[in-house]
PDB file of C-alpha atoms in Angstrom:
ATOM      1  CA  UNK A 370      -0.027   0.077  -0.082  1.00 89.00           C
ATOM      2  CA  UNK A 371       1.556   3.404  -1.181  1.00 97.00           C
ATOM      3  CA  UNK A 372       1.892   5.982   1.447  1.00 98.00           C
ATOM      4  CA  UNK A 373       2.041   9.677   0.534  1.00 98.00           C
ATOM      5  CA  UNK A 374       2.579  13.145   1.901  1.00 98.00           C
ATOM      6  CA  UNK A 375       0.431  16.080   0.649  1.00 98.00           C
ATOM      7  CA  UNK A 376       1.704  19.587   1.352  1.00 98.00           C
ATOM      8  CA  UNK A 377      -0.601  22.609   1.205  1.00 98.00           C
ATOM      9  CA  UNK A 378       0.932  26.063   0.399  1.00 96.00           C
ATOM     10  CA  UNK A 379       0.497  29.331   2.180  1.00 94.00           C
ATOM     11  CA  UNK A 380       3.760  31.192   1.455  1.00 95.00           C
ATOM     12  CA  UNK A 381       5.266  32.011   4.702  1.00 97.00           C
ATOM     13  CA  UNK A 382       3.015  29.681   6.647  1.00 97.00           C
ATOM     14  CA  UNK A 383       4.985  27.136   4.720  1.00 98.00           C
ATOM     15  CA  UNK A 384       7.711  27.512   7.499  1.00 98.00           C
ATOM     16  CA  UNK A 385       5.384  25.174   9.532  1.00 98.00           C
ATOM     17  CA  UNK A 386       5.739  22.377   6.883  1.00 98.00           C
ATOM     18  CA  UNK A 387       9.395  23.025   7.015  1.00 98.00           C
ATOM     19  CA  UNK A 388       9.594  22.207  10.637  1.00 98.00           C
ATOM     20  CA  UNK A 389       7.717  19.018  10.201  1.00 98.00           C
ATOM     21  CA  UNK A 390       9.854  17.879   7.385  1.00 98.00           C
ATOM     22  CA  UNK A 391      13.002  18.551   9.264  1.00 98.00           C
ATOM     23  CA  UNK A 392      11.392  16.266  12.027  1.00 98.00           C
ATOM     24  CA  UNK A 393      10.789  13.399   9.601  1.00 98.00           C
ATOM     25  CA  UNK A 394      14.145  13.646   7.999  1.00 98.00           C
ATOM     26  CA  UNK A 395      15.811  13.725  11.526  1.00 98.00           C
ATOM     27  CA  UNK A 396      13.737  10.696  12.606  1.00 98.00           C
ATOM     28  CA  UNK A 397      14.411   8.879   8.943  1.00 98.00           C
ATOM     29  CA  UNK A 398      10.570   8.699   8.332  1.00 98.00           C
ATOM     30  CA  UNK A 399       9.771   8.683   4.700  1.00 97.00           C
ATOM     31  CA  UNK A 400       6.775   8.035   2.243  1.00 98.00           C
ATOM     32  CA  UNK A 401       6.407   6.474  -1.271  1.00 98.00           C
ATOM     33  CA  UNK A 402       5.575   9.965  -2.673  1.00 98.00           C
ATOM     34  CA  UNK A 403       5.245  13.621  -2.096  1.00 98.00           C
ATOM     35  CA  UNK A 404       2.977  16.218  -3.600  1.00 98.00           C
ATOM     36  CA  UNK A 405       3.297  20.068  -2.900  1.00 98.00           C
ATOM     37  CA  UNK A 406       1.445  23.054  -4.009  1.00 98.00           C
ATOM     38  CA  UNK A 407       3.048  26.644  -3.952  1.00 97.00           C
ATOM     39  CA  UNK A 408       5.411  26.786  -0.831  1.00 97.00           C
ATOM     40  CA  UNK A 409       4.558  23.175  -0.289  1.00 98.00           C
ATOM     41  CA  UNK A 410       6.409  22.673  -3.578  1.00 98.00           C
ATOM     42  CA  UNK A 411       9.018  25.241  -3.122  1.00 98.00           C
ATOM     43  CA  UNK A 412       9.930  23.763   0.323  1.00 98.00           C
ATOM     44  CA  UNK A 413       9.012  20.059  -0.150  1.00 98.00           C
ATOM     45  CA  UNK A 414      11.610  19.346  -2.795  1.00 98.00           C
ATOM     46  CA  UNK A 415      13.991  19.781   0.035  1.00 98.00           C
ATOM     47  CA  UNK A 416      12.545  16.681   1.685  1.00 98.00           C
ATOM     48  CA  UNK A 417      13.222  14.586  -1.204  1.00 98.00           C
ATOM     49  CA  UNK A 418      16.940  15.851  -1.579  1.00 98.00           C
ATOM     50  CA  UNK A 419      17.284  15.416   2.214  1.00 98.00           C
ATOM     51  CA  UNK A 420      18.651  18.641   2.946  1.00 98.00           C
ATOM     52  CA  UNK A 421      17.810  19.038   6.782  1.00 98.00           C
ATOM     53  CA  UNK A 422      17.555  22.604   7.715  1.00 98.00           C
ATOM     54  CA  UNK A 423      17.936  23.972   4.224  1.00 98.00           C
ATOM     55  CA  UNK A 424      14.463  25.697   4.015  1.00 98.00           C
ATOM     56  CA  UNK A 425      14.806  27.580   7.363  1.00 98.00           C
ATOM     57  CA  UNK A 426      18.316  28.638   6.664  1.00 98.00           C
ATOM     58  CA  UNK A 427      18.060  30.301   3.231  1.00 98.00           C
ATOM     59  CA  UNK A 428      14.697  31.884   4.271  1.00 98.00           C
ATOM     60  CA  UNK A 429      16.511  33.376   7.392  1.00 98.00           C
ATOM     61  CA  UNK A 430      19.497  34.408   5.501  1.00 98.00           C
ATOM     62  CA  UNK A 431      17.612  36.086   2.646  1.00 97.00           C
ATOM     63  CA  UNK A 432      14.621  37.413   4.623  1.00 97.00           C
ATOM     64  CA  UNK A 433      15.661  41.017   4.063  1.00 96.00           C
ATOM     65  CA  UNK A 434      17.198  40.844   0.616  1.00 96.00           C
ATOM     66  CA  UNK A 435      15.353  42.833  -1.945  1.00 96.00           C
ATOM     67  CA  UNK A 436      16.256  40.181  -4.590  1.00 95.00           C
ATOM     68  CA  UNK A 437      14.419  37.471  -2.570  1.00 96.00           C
ATOM     69  CA  UNK A 438      11.175  39.062  -1.951  1.00 95.00           C
ATOM     70  CA  UNK A 439      10.280  42.912  -2.436  1.00 95.00           C
ATOM     71  CA  UNK A 440       8.137  45.368  -4.107  1.00 93.00           C
ATOM     72  CA  UNK A 441      11.308  46.395  -5.748  1.00 94.00           C
ATOM     73  CA  UNK A 442      11.668  42.933  -7.265  1.00 96.00           C
ATOM     74  CA  UNK A 443       7.925  43.063  -8.373  1.00 94.00           C
ATOM     75  CA  UNK A 444       8.399  46.391  -9.926  1.00 92.00           C
ATOM     76  CA  UNK A 445      11.805  45.667 -11.897  1.00 91.00           C
ATOM     77  CA  UNK A 446      11.281  41.766 -12.572  1.00 93.00           C
ATOM     78  CA  UNK A 447       7.402  41.477 -12.403  1.00 94.00           C
ATOM     79  CA  UNK A 448       7.707  38.745  -9.600  1.00 94.00           C
ATOM     80  CA  UNK A 449       7.359  39.758  -6.024  1.00 95.00           C
ATOM     81  CA  UNK A 450       9.452  36.520  -5.088  1.00 95.00           C
ATOM     82  CA  UNK A 451      12.420  37.100  -7.717  1.00 94.00           C
ATOM     83  CA  UNK A 452      12.276  34.310 -10.184  1.00 95.00           C
ATOM     84  CA  UNK A 453      15.726  34.174 -11.299  1.00 95.00           C
ATOM     85  CA  UNK A 454      17.240  34.536  -7.949  1.00 96.00           C
ATOM     86  CA  UNK A 455      15.003  32.266  -6.161  1.00 97.00           C
ATOM     87  CA  UNK A 456      15.206  29.534  -8.697  1.00 97.00           C
ATOM     88  CA  UNK A 457      18.860  29.975 -10.281  1.00 96.00           C
ATOM     89  CA  UNK A 458      21.056  32.155  -8.149  1.00 97.00           C
ATOM     90  CA  UNK A 459      20.089  30.970  -4.503  1.00 97.00           C
ATOM     91  CA  UNK A 460      19.992  26.971  -5.186  1.00 97.00           C
ATOM     92  CA  UNK A 461      22.741  27.086  -7.890  1.00 97.00           C
ATOM     93  CA  UNK A 462      25.160  29.477  -6.097  1.00 97.00           C
ATOM     94  CA  UNK A 463      24.359  30.800  -2.665  1.00 98.00           C
ATOM     95  CA  UNK A 464      22.589  27.755  -0.993  1.00 98.00           C
ATOM     96  CA  UNK A 465      23.285  24.781  -3.263  1.00 98.00           C
ATOM     97  CA  UNK A 466      20.137  22.392  -3.792  1.00 98.00           C
ATOM     98  CA  UNK A 467      21.427  18.933  -3.867  1.00 98.00           C
ATOM     99  CA  UNK A 468      20.030  17.707  -7.230  1.00 98.00           C
ATOM    100  CA  UNK A 469      22.015  14.431  -7.306  1.00 98.00           C
ATOM    101  CA  UNK A 470      20.544  13.584  -3.960  1.00 98.00           C
ATOM    102  CA  UNK A 471      17.000  14.550  -5.234  1.00 98.00           C
ATOM    103  CA  UNK A 472      17.509  12.216  -8.220  1.00 98.00           C
ATOM    104  CA  UNK A 473      18.948   9.267  -6.498  1.00 98.00           C
ATOM    105  CA  UNK A 474      16.194   9.213  -3.551  1.00 98.00           C
ATOM    106  CA  UNK A 475      13.344   6.704  -4.508  1.00 98.00           C
ATOM    107  CA  UNK A 476      10.600   8.721  -3.190  1.00 98.00           C
ATOM    108  CA  UNK A 477       8.555  10.265  -6.096  1.00 98.00           C
ATOM    109  CA  UNK A 478       7.803  13.996  -5.823  1.00 98.00           C
ATOM    110  CA  UNK A 479       4.908  15.792  -7.843  1.00 98.00           C
ATOM    111  CA  UNK A 480       4.009  19.487  -7.808  1.00 98.00           C
ATOM    112  CA  UNK A 481       0.789  21.124  -8.820  1.00 98.00           C
ATOM    113  CA  UNK A 482       0.380  24.237 -11.025  1.00 98.00           C
ATOM    114  CA  UNK A 483      -2.571  25.877 -12.617  1.00 98.00           C
ATOM    115  CA  UNK A 484      -2.689  26.415 -16.388  1.00 98.00           C
ATOM    116  CA  UNK A 485      -3.163  30.252 -16.588  1.00 98.00           C
ATOM    117  CA  UNK A 486      -5.013  29.961 -20.101  1.00 97.00           C
ATOM    118  CA  UNK A 487      -7.467  26.844 -18.987  1.00 98.00           C
ATOM    119  CA  UNK A 488      -7.637  27.451 -15.363  1.00 98.00           C
ATOM    120  CA  UNK A 489      -6.963  23.633 -15.007  1.00 98.00           C
ATOM    121  CA  UNK A 490      -4.491  21.958 -12.596  1.00 98.00           C
ATOM    122  CA  UNK A 491      -1.344  20.623 -13.897  1.00 98.00           C
ATOM    123  CA  UNK A 492       0.134  17.583 -12.131  1.00 98.00           C
ATOM    124  CA  UNK A 493       3.983  17.287 -12.688  1.00 98.00           C
ATOM    125  CA  UNK A 494       6.350  14.670 -11.513  1.00 98.00           C
ATOM    126  CA  UNK A 495       9.807  15.949 -10.990  1.00 98.00           C
ATOM    127  CA  UNK A 496      12.859  13.607 -11.631  1.00 97.00           C
ATOM    128  CA  UNK A 497      16.069  15.062 -11.406  1.00 98.00           C
ATOM    129  CA  UNK A 498      15.675  18.602  -9.787  1.00 97.00           C
ATOM    130  CA  UNK A 499      17.308  20.364 -12.560  1.00 97.00           C
ATOM    131  CA  UNK A 500      16.154  23.417 -14.423  1.00 96.00           C
ATOM    132  CA  UNK A 501      13.147  21.944 -16.072  1.00 98.00           C
ATOM    133  CA  UNK A 502      11.769  20.369 -12.855  1.00 98.00           C
ATOM    134  CA  UNK A 503      12.404  23.734 -11.173  1.00 97.00           C
ATOM    135  CA  UNK A 504      10.172  25.444 -13.834  1.00 98.00           C
ATOM    136  CA  UNK A 505       7.244  23.507 -12.467  1.00 98.00           C
ATOM    137  CA  UNK A 506       8.088  24.259  -8.855  1.00 98.00           C
ATOM    138  CA  UNK A 507       8.445  27.996  -9.400  1.00 98.00           C
ATOM    139  CA  UNK A 508       5.213  27.887 -11.567  1.00 98.00           C
ATOM    140  CA  UNK A 509       3.490  26.181  -8.503  1.00 98.00           C
ATOM    141  CA  UNK A 510       4.503  28.931  -6.337  1.00 97.00           C
ATOM    142  CA  UNK A 511       3.846  31.822  -8.682  1.00 97.00           C
ATOM    143  CA  UNK A 512       0.953  33.912  -7.137  1.00 95.00           C
ATOM    144  CA  UNK A 513      -1.124  35.708  -9.689  1.00 94.00           C
ATOM    145  CA  UNK A 514      -0.762  39.414 -10.196  1.00 93.00           C
ATOM    146  CA  UNK A 515       2.199  39.750  -8.080  1.00 94.00           C
ATOM    147  CA  UNK A 516       3.915  36.908 -10.360  1.00 96.00           C
ATOM    148  CA  UNK A 517       4.556  36.446 -14.093  1.00 96.00           C
ATOM    149  CA  UNK A 518       3.243  33.366 -15.452  1.00 97.00           C
ATOM    150  CA  UNK A 519       6.082  30.612 -15.933  1.00 97.00           C
ATOM    151  CA  UNK A 520       6.410  29.068 -19.330  1.00 98.00           C
ATOM    152  CA  UNK A 521       6.995  25.339 -19.642  1.00 98.00           C
ATOM    153  CA  UNK A 522       6.120  22.797 -22.099  1.00 98.00           C
ATOM    154  CA  UNK A 523       3.966  25.132 -24.085  1.00 98.00           C
ATOM    155  CA  UNK A 524       1.886  26.323 -21.055  1.00 98.00           C
ATOM    156  CA  UNK A 525       1.792  29.442 -18.911  1.00 98.00           C
ATOM    157  CA  UNK A 526       1.851  28.289 -15.367  1.00 98.00           C
ATOM    158  CA  UNK A 527       0.756  29.922 -12.148  1.00 98.00           C
ATOM    159  CA  UNK A 528       0.277  29.006  -8.588  1.00 98.00           C
ATOM    160  CA  UNK A 529      -1.211  25.625  -8.129  1.00 97.00           C
ATOM    161  CA  UNK A 530      -3.426  26.681  -5.047  1.00 97.00           C
ATOM    162  CA  UNK A 531      -5.566  28.411  -7.649  1.00 97.00           C
ATOM    163  CA  UNK A 532      -6.930  25.192  -9.104  1.00 98.00           C
ATOM    164  CA  UNK A 533      -6.101  22.531  -6.192  1.00 98.00           C
ATOM    165  CA  UNK A 534      -5.025  23.747  -2.918  1.00 98.00           C
ATOM    166  CA  UNK A 535      -4.780  20.260  -1.352  1.00 98.00           C
ATOM    167  CA  UNK A 536      -4.323  17.599  -3.889  1.00 98.00           C
ATOM    168  CA  UNK A 537      -5.453  14.670  -1.770  1.00 98.00           C
ATOM    169  CA  UNK A 538      -7.997  13.307  -4.632  1.00 98.00           C
ATOM    170  CA  UNK A 539      -5.347  13.311  -7.105  1.00 98.00           C
ATOM    171  CA  UNK A 540      -2.954  11.677  -5.155  1.00 98.00           C
ATOM    172  CA  UNK A 541      -5.423   8.956  -4.353  1.00 98.00           C
ATOM    173  CA  UNK A 542      -6.179   8.625  -7.924  1.00 98.00           C
ATOM    174  CA  UNK A 543      -2.741   7.535  -8.901  1.00 98.00           C
ATOM    175  CA  UNK A 544      -2.392   5.052  -6.068  1.00 98.00           C
ATOM    176  CA  UNK A 545      -1.314   6.857  -2.783  1.00 98.00           C
ATOM    177  CA  UNK A 546      -3.947   4.982  -0.887  1.00 96.00           C
ATOM    178  CA  UNK A 547      -2.843   6.318   2.696  1.00 97.00           C
ATOM    179  CA  UNK A 548      -1.603  10.160   3.166  1.00 98.00           C
ATOM    180  CA  UNK A 549      -0.336  12.335   5.670  1.00 98.00           C
ATOM    181  CA  UNK A 550      -1.846  15.907   4.923  1.00 98.00           C
ATOM    182  CA  UNK A 551       0.032  18.778   6.137  1.00 98.00           C
ATOM    183  CA  UNK A 552      -2.137  21.757   6.373  1.00 98.00           C
ATOM    184  CA  UNK A 553      -0.949  25.202   7.305  1.00 98.00           C
ATOM    185  CA  UNK A 554      -4.274  26.432   8.679  1.00 98.00           C
ATOM    186  CA  UNK A 555      -5.904  25.183  11.859  1.00 98.00           C
ATOM    187  CA  UNK A 556      -8.853  22.493  11.952  1.00 95.00           C
ATOM    188  CA  UNK A 557     -11.356  25.202  12.476  1.00 95.00           C
ATOM    189  CA  UNK A 558     -10.537  27.125   9.405  1.00 96.00           C
ATOM    190  CA  UNK A 559     -12.843  27.845   6.481  1.00 96.00           C
ATOM    191  CA  UNK A 560     -11.778  29.882   3.562  1.00 96.00           C
ATOM    192  CA  UNK A 561     -13.944  32.853   2.780  1.00 94.00           C
ATOM    193  CA  UNK A 562     -14.737  34.782  -0.380  1.00 93.00           C
ATOM    194  CA  UNK A 563     -11.574  36.268  -2.105  1.00 86.00           C
ATOM    195  CA  UNK A 564     -11.134  40.007  -1.150  1.00 86.00           C
ATOM    196  CA  UNK A 565     -10.617  42.269  -3.719  1.00 86.00           C
ATOM    197  CA  UNK A 566     -12.504  40.268  -6.542  1.00 88.00           C
ATOM    198  CA  UNK A 567     -13.277  43.474  -8.709  1.00 87.00           C
ATOM    199  CA  UNK A 568      -9.629  44.660  -8.763  1.00 86.00           C
ATOM    200  CA  UNK A 569      -8.292  41.046  -9.234  1.00 90.00           C
ATOM    201  CA  UNK A 570     -10.809  40.788 -12.281  1.00 91.00           C
ATOM    202  CA  UNK A 571      -9.312  43.934 -13.985  1.00 90.00           C
ATOM    203  CA  UNK A 572      -5.787  42.594 -13.107  1.00 90.00           C
ATOM    204  CA  UNK A 573      -6.319  39.202 -14.674  1.00 93.00           C
ATOM    205  CA  UNK A 574      -8.547  40.414 -17.750  1.00 93.00           C
ATOM    206  CA  UNK A 575      -5.745  38.424 -19.637  1.00 95.00           C
ATOM    207  CA  UNK A 576      -6.482  35.173 -17.964  1.00 96.00           C
ATOM    208  CA  UNK A 577     -10.166  34.962 -17.264  1.00 96.00           C
ATOM    209  CA  UNK A 578      -9.934  31.519 -16.436  1.00 97.00           C
ATOM    210  CA  UNK A 579      -7.922  32.264 -13.419  1.00 97.00           C
ATOM    211  CA  UNK A 580     -10.316  34.691 -12.301  1.00 95.00           C
ATOM    212  CA  UNK A 581     -13.112  32.294 -12.379  1.00 96.00           C
ATOM    213  CA  UNK A 582     -10.964  29.729 -10.290  1.00 96.00           C
ATOM    214  CA  UNK A 583     -10.256  32.757  -7.755  1.00 95.00           C
ATOM    215  CA  UNK A 584     -14.084  33.654  -7.604  1.00 95.00           C
ATOM    216  CA  UNK A 585     -14.958  29.916  -6.343  1.00 95.00           C
ATOM    217  CA  UNK A 586     -11.746  28.973  -5.048  1.00 96.00           C
ATOM    218  CA  UNK A 587     -13.328  29.266  -1.391  1.00 96.00           C
ATOM    219  CA  UNK A 588     -15.967  26.627  -2.340  1.00 97.00           C
ATOM    220  CA  UNK A 589     -13.513  24.170  -3.595  1.00 97.00           C
ATOM    221  CA  UNK A 590     -11.263  24.535  -0.753  1.00 97.00           C
ATOM    222  CA  UNK A 591     -13.870  23.970   1.874  1.00 98.00           C
ATOM    223  CA  UNK A 592     -15.326  21.218  -0.046  1.00 98.00           C
ATOM    224  CA  UNK A 593     -11.621  19.670  -0.031  1.00 98.00           C
ATOM    225  CA  UNK A 594     -11.517  19.968   3.677  1.00 98.00           C
ATOM    226  CA  UNK A 595     -14.500  18.232   4.097  1.00 98.00           C
ATOM    227  CA  UNK A 596     -13.316  15.343   2.013  1.00 98.00           C
ATOM    228  CA  UNK A 597     -10.204  15.357   3.994  1.00 98.00           C
ATOM    229  CA  UNK A 598     -12.393  15.046   7.240  1.00 98.00           C
ATOM    230  CA  UNK A 599     -14.056  12.049   5.758  1.00 98.00           C
ATOM    231  CA  UNK A 600     -10.953  10.116   4.608  1.00 98.00           C
ATOM    232  CA  UNK A 601      -9.596  10.826   8.186  1.00 98.00           C
ATOM    233  CA  UNK A 602     -12.532   9.305   9.746  1.00 98.00           C
ATOM    234  CA  UNK A 603     -12.176   6.215   7.517  1.00 97.00           C
ATOM    235  CA  UNK A 604      -8.327   5.794   8.767  1.00 97.00           C
ATOM    236  CA  UNK A 605      -6.976   6.719   5.318  1.00 97.00           C
ATOM    237  CA  UNK A 606      -5.549  10.052   6.187  1.00 98.00           C
ATOM    238  CA  UNK A 607      -3.445  11.404   9.005  1.00 98.00           C
ATOM    239  CA  UNK A 608      -3.857  15.299   9.429  1.00 98.00           C
ATOM    240  CA  UNK A 609      -0.953  17.555  10.738  1.00 98.00           C
ATOM    241  CA  UNK A 610      -1.863  21.165  11.376  1.00 98.00           C
ATOM    242  CA  UNK A 611      -1.270  24.078  13.602  1.00 98.00           C
ATOM    243  CA  UNK A 612      -3.430  24.282  16.888  1.00 98.00           C
ATOM    244  CA  UNK A 613      -4.407  27.834  16.210  1.00 98.00           C
ATOM    245  CA  UNK A 614      -3.827  30.021  13.398  1.00 97.00           C
ATOM    246  CA  UNK A 615       0.117  30.773  12.828  1.00 98.00           C
ATOM    247  CA  UNK A 616      -0.324  34.538  12.599  1.00 97.00           C
ATOM    248  CA  UNK A 617       2.062  35.404  10.022  1.00 97.00           C
ATOM    249  CA  UNK A 618       1.370  37.076   6.837  1.00 90.00           C
ATOM    250  CA  UNK A 619       2.130  35.660   3.162  1.00 88.00           C
ATOM    251  CA  UNK A 620       5.241  37.826   3.273  1.00 92.00           C
ATOM    252  CA  UNK A 621       7.475  38.384   6.244  1.00 95.00           C
ATOM    253  CA  UNK A 622      10.915  39.773   6.593  1.00 95.00           C
ATOM    254  CA  UNK A 623      10.821  39.287  10.109  1.00 97.00           C
ATOM    255  CA  UNK A 624      13.533  36.461  11.091  1.00 97.00           C
ATOM    256  CA  UNK A 625      11.907  35.959  14.455  1.00 97.00           C
ATOM    257  CA  UNK A 626       8.759  35.230  13.059  1.00 98.00           C
ATOM    258  CA  UNK A 627       9.938  32.771  10.458  1.00 98.00           C
ATOM    259  CA  UNK A 628      11.815  30.816  13.069  1.00 98.00           C
ATOM    260  CA  UNK A 629       8.706  30.914  15.449  1.00 98.00           C
ATOM    261  CA  UNK A 630       6.510  29.470  12.777  1.00 98.00           C
ATOM    262  CA  UNK A 631       9.244  26.796  11.972  1.00 98.00           C
ATOM    263  CA  UNK A 632       9.487  25.683  15.482  1.00 98.00           C
ATOM    264  CA  UNK A 633       5.755  25.452  15.881  1.00 98.00           C
ATOM    265  CA  UNK A 634       6.043  22.977  12.999  1.00 98.00           C
ATOM    266  CA  UNK A 635       8.791  20.911  14.734  1.00 98.00           C
ATOM    267  CA  UNK A 636       6.706  20.686  17.929  1.00 98.00           C
ATOM    268  CA  UNK A 637       3.857  19.473  16.118  1.00 98.00           C
ATOM    269  CA  UNK A 638       5.734  16.740  14.444  1.00 98.00           C
ATOM    270  CA  UNK A 639       7.466  15.603  17.631  1.00 98.00           C
ATOM    271  CA  UNK A 640       4.268  15.523  19.552  1.00 98.00           C
ATOM    272  CA  UNK A 641       2.699  13.474  17.007  1.00 98.00           C
ATOM    273  CA  UNK A 642       5.569  11.168  16.142  1.00 98.00           C
ATOM    274  CA  UNK A 643       4.180   8.090  17.590  1.00 98.00           C
ATOM    275  CA  UNK A 644       1.070   8.464  15.603  1.00 98.00           C
ATOM    276  CA  UNK A 645       2.933   9.147  12.401  1.00 98.00           C
ATOM    277  CA  UNK A 646       4.957   5.968  12.798  1.00 97.00           C
ATOM    278  CA  UNK A 647       1.808   3.991  13.643  1.00 97.00           C
ATOM    279  CA  UNK A 648       0.022   5.318  10.788  1.00 97.00           C
ATOM    280  CA  UNK A 649       2.659   4.595   8.268  1.00 96.00           C
ATOM    281  CA  UNK A 650       3.443   1.042  10.113  1.00 92.00           C
ATOM    282  CA  UNK A 651      -0.067   0.173   9.413  1.00 84.00           C
ATOM    283  CA  UNK A 652       0.546   0.703   5.640  1.00 67.00           C
ATOM    284  CA  UNK A 653       3.067  -1.793   5.860  1.00 61.00           C
ATOM    285  CA  UNK A 654       6.138   0.445   5.705  1.00 52.00           C
TER     286      UNK A 654
END
């Protein structure tokens, strides 16, 4: 029975996920496959490359670097999170991403993007951690309006959370029967109607299908949460999430705040270690 790890996005809330992943690495706990969305993709690839501590390290190091994330980057490059810096300069020169370890690890790794022209989710399996794979990771994390669509294989890609924020159903459909789902919001969370829809409609006039997704995103998200609860009750899903709202914005340059959210993730994973091991052992791992 194949086990999976499903990683929600949430920008800097993803440091919560990073804390959990580092505990899993330290405890030599693995799964057959992982699928990440947005920050879940950008951070989750480090789980396959087995780079303990890297996610927190580079987020702290570059938290106030304008090339990493800034209004200046948005104005001069079209990306709030600098595309070239985050997906080339940083991983290839400043804090090396271990593509060899990524390729050699047997765990499968998928990311979710949204096709900007159709509004449909795009599910992509990363195999070697090199430039082509990273296009999809970048696309998965490219938030609409504050990012340019990423071009790959004839498609224009944007944030996977637009079309499939928590891709549990997809992972089940390709054979992952028992899944640990890491959410970056507490259990009580319900997504509300997107704020600023009229402004968003004007900003996304070139991509009307993305706007339509954003209009109904809260409905799709909340329906997915209900499905997760059903699968959890059936014993096929283990949910790890913060006990309360993390209280961090999608953007944060405060190193203390980034570290705080990461440590909440670590504490959550440590508290649930026996439960995690039991869940995976029941799958025959």
